[in-house]
PDB file of C-alpha atoms in Angstrom:
ATOM      1  CA  MET A1111     115.051 145.177  93.262  1.00  0.00           C
ATOM      2  CA  ASP A1112     117.684 143.618  95.529  1.00  0.00           C
ATOM      3  CA  LEU A1113     118.693 139.965  95.534  1.00  0.00           C
ATOM      4  CA  TRP A1114     116.807 139.242  98.773  1.00  0.00           C
ATOM      5  CA  ALA A1115     113.592 140.394  97.133  1.00  0.00           C
ATOM      6  CA  TRP A1116     114.272 138.252  94.053  1.00  0.00           C
ATOM      7  CA  MET A1117     114.814 135.224  96.303  1.00  0.00           C
ATOM      8  CA  GLU A1118     111.523 135.953  98.046  1.00  0.00           C
ATOM      9  CA  ARG A1119     109.740 136.219  94.691  1.00  0.00           C
ATOM     10  CA  LEU A1120     111.371 132.938  93.632  1.00  0.00           C
ATOM     11  CA  GLY A1121     109.907 131.291  96.738  1.00  0.00           C
ATOM     12  CA  GLN A1122     106.501 132.483  95.541  1.00  0.00           C
ATOM     13  CA  ASP A1123     106.906 130.497  92.293  1.00  0.00           C
ATOM     14  CA  ASP A1124     107.823 133.528  90.179  1.00  0.00           C
ATOM     15  CA  HIS A1125     109.547 132.395  86.946  1.00  0.00           C
ATOM     16  CA  GLU A1126     110.749 135.940  86.259  1.00  0.00           C
ATOM     17  CA  ALA A1127     112.701 135.810  89.538  1.00  0.00           C
ATOM     18  CA  LEU A1128     114.382 132.582  88.417  1.00  0.00           C
ATOM     19  CA  GLU A1129     115.441 134.150  85.133  1.00  0.00           C
ATOM     20  CA  HIS A1130     116.722 137.283  86.885  1.00  0.00           C
ATOM     21  CA  LEU A1131     118.771 135.302  89.421  1.00  0.00           C
ATOM     22  CA  LEU A1132     120.247 133.063  86.733  1.00  0.00           C
ATOM     23  CA  ALA A1133     121.177 136.077  84.615  1.00  0.00           C
ATOM     24  CA  HIS A1134     122.710 137.864  87.614  1.00  0.00           C
ATOM     25  CA  TYR A1135     124.749 134.853  88.756  1.00  0.00           C
ATOM     26  CA  ASP A1136     125.533 133.342  85.334  1.00  0.00           C
ATOM     27  CA  GLY A1137     129.237 134.240  85.415  1.00  0.00           C
ATOM     28  CA  MET A1138     129.725 132.936  88.938  1.00  0.00           C
ATOM     29  CA  LEU A1139     127.899 129.683  88.189  1.00  0.00           C
ATOM     30  CA  ARG A1140     129.894 129.089  85.024  1.00  0.00           C
ATOM     31  CA  TYR A1141     133.140 129.856  86.864  1.00  0.00           C
ATOM     32  CA  ILE A1142     132.389 127.325  89.616  1.00  0.00           C
ATOM     33  CA  ILE A1143     131.305 124.637  87.157  1.00  0.00           C
ATOM     34  CA  SER A1144     134.247 125.160  84.783  1.00  0.00           C
ATOM     35  CA  GLY A1145     136.670 124.633  87.647  1.00  0.00           C
ATOM     36  CA  MET A1146     135.234 121.176  88.271  1.00  0.00           C
ATOM     37  CA  LEU A1147     134.137 119.981  84.831  1.00  0.00           C
ATOM     38  CA  SER A1148     136.361 120.439  81.803  1.00  0.00           C
ATOM     39  CA  ASP A1149     134.059 119.286  78.979  1.00  0.00           C
ATOM     40  CA  PRO A1150     131.853 122.158  77.664  1.00  0.00           C
ATOM     41  CA  GLN A1151     128.894 119.824  77.148  1.00  0.00           C
ATOM     42  CA  ASP A1152     129.184 118.561  80.745  1.00  0.00           C
ATOM     43  CA  GLN A1153     129.326 122.182  81.910  1.00  0.00           C
ATOM     44  CA  GLU A1154     126.112 123.028  80.054  1.00  0.00           C
ATOM     45  CA  ASP A1155     124.404 119.875  81.370  1.00  0.00           C
ATOM     46  CA  CYS A1156     125.464 120.799  84.889  1.00  0.00           C
ATOM     47  CA  LEU A1157     124.218 124.366  84.455  1.00  0.00           C
ATOM     48  CA  ALA A1158     120.850 122.955  83.392  1.00  0.00           C
ATOM     49  CA  GLN A1159     120.856 120.766  86.514  1.00  0.00           C
ATOM     50  CA  VAL A1160     121.639 123.824  88.663  1.00  0.00           C
ATOM     51  CA  ARG A1161     118.704 125.620  87.074  1.00  0.00           C
ATOM     52  CA  ALA A1162     116.401 122.680  87.817  1.00  0.00           C
ATOM     53  CA  LYS A1163     117.657 122.319  91.393  1.00  0.00           C
ATOM     54  CA  LEU A1164     117.256 126.038  91.982  1.00  0.00           C
ATOM     55  CA  TRP A1165     113.627 125.831  90.907  1.00  0.00           C
ATOM     56  CA  GLU A1166     112.962 122.589  92.806  1.00  0.00           C
ATOM     57  CA  GLY A1167     114.658 123.878  95.971  1.00  0.00           C
ATOM     58  CA  ARG A1168     113.250 127.402  95.879  1.00  0.00           C
ATOM     59  CA  HIS A1169     111.154 126.796  99.004  1.00  0.00           C
ATOM     60  CA  GLN A1170     114.178 125.522 100.968  1.00  0.00           C
ATOM     61  CA  TYR A1171     115.997 128.849 100.932  1.00  0.00           C
ATOM     62  CA  ASP A1172     116.217 130.404 104.405  1.00  0.00           C
ATOM     63  CA  ARG A1173     117.278 134.034 104.586  1.00  0.00           C
ATOM     64  CA  GLU A1174     118.463 133.534 108.187  1.00  0.00           C
ATOM     65  CA  LYS A1175     120.971 130.839 107.210  1.00  0.00           C
ATOM     66  CA  ALA A1176     122.650 132.228 104.093  1.00  0.00           C
ATOM     67  CA  SER A1177     122.783 135.051 101.620  1.00  0.00           C
ATOM     68  CA  PRO A1178     121.481 134.373  98.103  1.00  0.00           C
ATOM     69  CA  THR A1179     125.083 134.270  96.828  1.00  0.00           C
ATOM     70  CA  THR A1180     126.193 131.748  99.454  1.00  0.00           C
ATOM     71  CA  TRP A1181     123.143 129.558  98.946  1.00  0.00           C
ATOM     72  CA  LEU A1182     123.482 129.555  95.166  1.00  0.00           C
ATOM     73  CA  THR A1183     127.237 128.931  95.369  1.00  0.00           C
ATOM     74  CA  ALA A1184     126.703 125.852  97.546  1.00  0.00           C
ATOM     75  CA  LEU A1185     123.893 124.597  95.299  1.00  0.00           C
ATOM     76  CA  CYS A1186     126.098 125.007  92.214  1.00  0.00           C
ATOM     77  CA  ARG A1187     129.185 123.426  93.769  1.00  0.00           C
ATOM     78  CA  ASN A1188     127.219 120.437  95.071  1.00  0.00           C
ATOM     79  CA  THR A1189     125.525 119.916  91.706  1.00  0.00           C
ATOM     80  CA  ALA A1190     128.858 120.044  89.875  1.00  0.00           C
ATOM     81  CA  TYR A1191     130.391 117.650  92.397  1.00  0.00           C
ATOM     82  CA  ASP A1192     127.465 115.225  92.000  1.00  0.00           C
ATOM     83  CA  HIS A1193     127.875 115.457  88.215  1.00  0.00           C
ATOM     84  CA  LEU A1194     131.593 114.685  88.572  1.00  0.00           C
ATOM     85  CA  ARG A1195     130.914 111.694  90.835  1.00  0.00           C
ATOM     86  CA  ALA A1196     128.292 110.361  88.416  1.00  0.00           C
ATOM     87  CA  GLN A1197     130.840 110.597  85.587  1.00  0.00           C
ATOM     88  CA  ARG A1198     133.355 108.594  87.602  1.00  0.00           C
ATOM     89  CA  ARG A1199     130.784 105.933  88.478  1.00  0.00           C
ATOM     90  CA  ARG A1200     129.796 105.545  84.826  1.00  0.00           C
ATOM     91  CA  GLY A1201     133.442 104.909  84.015  1.00  0.00           C
ATOM     92  CA  PHE A1202     133.747 102.127  86.603  1.00  0.00           C
ATOM     93  CA  PRO A1203     130.524 100.140  86.849  1.00  0.00           C
ATOM     94  CA  GLU A1204     130.462  97.887  89.891  1.00  0.00           C
ATOM     95  CA  GLU A1205     128.613  94.666  90.282  1.00  0.00           C
ATOM     96  CA  LEU A1206     126.410  94.557  93.387  1.00  0.00           C
ATOM     97  CA  ASP A1207     127.522  92.027  95.977  1.00  0.00           C
ATOM     98  CA  PRO A1208     124.893  91.182  98.614  1.00  0.00           C
ATOM     99  CA  ARG A1209     127.635  90.088 101.068  1.00  0.00           C
ATOM    100  CA  ARG A1210     129.240  93.505 100.981  1.00  0.00           C
ATOM    101  CA  PRO A1211     128.209  95.889 103.771  1.00  0.00           C
ATOM    102  CA  ASP A1212     126.312  99.056 103.026  1.00  0.00           C
ATOM    103  CA  PRO A1213     128.879 101.787 102.290  1.00  0.00           C
ATOM    104  CA  ALA A1214     126.648 104.471 103.843  1.00  0.00           C
ATOM    105  CA  PRO A1215     127.859 105.633 107.259  1.00  0.00           C
ATOM    106  CA  GLY A1216     126.004 104.443 110.336  1.00  0.00           C
ATOM    107  CA  PRO A1217     124.696 106.742 113.076  1.00  0.00           C
ATOM    108  CA  GLU A1218     127.978 106.739 115.022  1.00  0.00           C
ATOM    109  CA  GLU A1219     129.993 107.560 111.928  1.00  0.00           C
ATOM    110  CA  LYS A1220     127.596 110.402 111.072  1.00  0.00           C
ATOM    111  CA  VAL A1221     128.147 111.944 114.516  1.00  0.00           C
ATOM    112  CA  LEU A1222     131.919 111.607 114.162  1.00  0.00           C
ATOM    113  CA  GLN A1223     131.801 113.156 110.674  1.00  0.00           C
ATOM    114  CA  LYS A1224     129.775 116.078 111.994  1.00  0.00           C
ATOM    115  CA  GLU A1225     132.279 116.640 114.812  1.00  0.00           C
ATOM    116  CA  ARG A1226     135.219 116.495 112.373  1.00  0.00           C
ATOM    117  CA  ILE A1227     133.534 118.967 110.061  1.00  0.00           C
ATOM    118  CA  GLN A1228     132.867 121.319 112.965  1.00  0.00           C
ATOM    119  CA  ARG A1229     136.494 121.116 114.145  1.00  0.00           C
ATOM    120  CA  LEU A1230     137.750 121.703 110.603  1.00  0.00           C
ATOM    121  CA  GLN A1231     135.475 124.733 110.214  1.00  0.00           C
ATOM    122  CA  GLU A1232     136.771 126.165 113.494  1.00  0.00           C
ATOM    123  CA  ALA A1233     140.356 125.631 112.300  1.00  0.00           C
ATOM    124  CA  LEU A1234     139.568 127.229 108.920  1.00  0.00           C
ATOM    125  CA  ASP A1235     138.102 130.252 110.706  1.00  0.00           C
ATOM    126  CA  LYS A1236     141.514 130.784 112.331  1.00  0.00           C
ATOM    127  CA  LEU A1237     143.208 131.105 108.928  1.00  0.00           C
ATOM    128  CA  SER A1238     143.541 134.425 107.152  1.00  0.00           C
ATOM    129  CA  ALA A1239     140.828 135.233 104.628  1.00  0.00           C
ATOM    130  CA  TRP A1240     143.298 134.774 101.753  1.00  0.00           C
ATOM    131  CA  ASP A1241     144.462 131.345 103.004  1.00  0.00           C
ATOM    132  CA  ARG A1242     140.877 130.244 103.582  1.00  0.00           C
ATOM    133  CA  ALA A1243     139.899 131.328 100.058  1.00  0.00           C
ATOM    134  CA  LEU A1244     142.851 129.431  98.586  1.00  0.00           C
ATOM    135  CA  PHE A1245     141.928 126.328 100.608  1.00  0.00           C
ATOM    136  CA  TYR A1246     138.306 126.496  99.389  1.00  0.00           C
ATOM    137  CA  ARG A1247     139.348 126.989  95.773  1.00  0.00           C
ATOM    138  CA  LYS A1248     141.514 123.877  95.861  1.00  0.00           C
ATOM    139  CA  TYR A1249     139.584 121.515  98.122  1.00  0.00           C
ATOM    140  CA  TYR A1250     135.982 122.699  97.979  1.00  0.00           C
ATOM    141  CA  TYR A1251     135.698 123.940  94.401  1.00  0.00           C
ATOM    142  CA  LEU A1252     138.277 121.395  93.176  1.00  0.00           C
ATOM    143  CA  GLN A1253     140.113 123.925  91.015  1.00  0.00           C
ATOM    144  CA  SER A1254     143.399 122.779  89.534  1.00  0.00           C
ATOM    145  CA  THR A1255     146.637 124.210  90.856  1.00  0.00           C
ATOM    146  CA  ALA A1256     147.417 125.444  87.346  1.00  0.00           C
ATOM    147  CA  ARG A1257     144.163 127.409  87.162  1.00  0.00           C
ATOM    148  CA  ILE A1258     144.670 128.952  90.605  1.00  0.00           C
ATOM    149  CA  ALA A1259     148.247 129.922  89.739  1.00  0.00           C
ATOM    150  CA  ALA A1260     147.214 131.457  86.414  1.00  0.00           C
ATOM    151  CA  GLU A1261     144.429 133.492  87.998  1.00  0.00           C
ATOM    152  CA  LEU A1262     146.674 134.689  90.827  1.00  0.00           C
ATOM    153  CA  GLY A1263     149.562 135.479  88.486  1.00  0.00           C
ATOM    154  CA  THR A1264     152.009 133.162  90.224  1.00  0.00           C
ATOM    155  CA  THR A1265     153.603 129.779  89.617  1.00  0.00           C
ATOM    156  CA  GLU A1266     152.081 126.386  90.325  1.00  0.00           C
ATOM    157  CA  ARG A1267     154.998 125.683  92.635  1.00  0.00           C
ATOM    158  CA  ALA A1268     154.199 128.789  94.696  1.00  0.00           C
ATOM    159  CA  VAL A1269     150.556 127.745  95.003  1.00  0.00           C
ATOM    160  CA  GLU A1270     151.553 124.186  95.952  1.00  0.00           C
ATOM    161  CA  GLY A1271     153.908 125.548  98.596  1.00  0.00           C
ATOM    162  CA  LYS A1272     151.222 127.804 100.051  1.00  0.00           C
ATOM    163  CA  LEU A1273     148.715 124.929 100.105  1.00  0.00           C
ATOM    164  CA  TYR A1274     151.300 122.738 101.844  1.00  0.00           C
ATOM    165  CA  ARG A1275     151.796 125.385 104.542  1.00  0.00           C
ATOM    166  CA  ILE A1276     148.030 125.753 104.946  1.00  0.00           C
ATOM    167  CA  ARG A1277     147.635 121.975 105.368  1.00  0.00           C
ATOM    168  CA  LYS A1278     150.442 121.929 107.946  1.00  0.00           C
ATOM    169  CA  ARG A1279     148.818 124.808 109.853  1.00  0.00           C
ATOM    170  CA  LEU A1280     145.487 122.987 109.821  1.00  0.00           C
ATOM    171  CA  GLN A1281     147.164 119.822 111.078  1.00  0.00           C
ATOM    172  CA  THR A1282     148.624 121.829 113.947  1.00  0.00           C
ATOM    173  CA  LEU A1283     145.269 123.442 114.724  1.00  0.00           C
ATOM    174  CA  LEU A1284     143.516 120.063 114.599  1.00  0.00           C
ATOM    175  CA  GLY A1285     146.134 118.321 116.704  1.00  0.00           C
ATOM    176  CA  GLY A1286     147.594 116.256 113.851  1.00  0.00           C
ATOM    177  CA  ASP A1287     144.165 115.026 112.676  1.00  0.00           C
ATOM    178  CA  ALA A1288     144.047 116.743 109.273  1.00  0.00           C
ATOM    179  CA  THR A1289     144.745 114.768 106.146  1.00  0.00           C
TER     180      THR A1289
END
């Protein structure tokens, strides 16, 4: 059975489909999580959260929008990122101040964010596939430069240099807007 069929069975509340998908994608999920979370216990907790979110969000999957791999990758990355943010918040508890404005963006800011994201995606599409993959590894999957260098068989300095050139190219493509 192909992955599309397993996703369809998952949407029909089939637990066997969940187990099959998790077994098929286990290596990928662990790879994504380990790049963002270093503690093995945090990695296992995050993997459990991915499993729960996959089951809870099984009806949200849309075959027209993404492949099973893409959808599961995004779900895993976002779960690991949320786990990382929660860790950071626990380390720095803040006292609530009623005079402080709500940190959530307003409607205008949401529109501007959406436009910036769209422009960035268009600029990323103009990069080579290799440069785009390197950019995603560093800034989307939050992998360390050392890990990227080790996996590519190069030095950290070479990776840093390539990332610098990618950032400069994006700044040029975005008209100096990239940070």
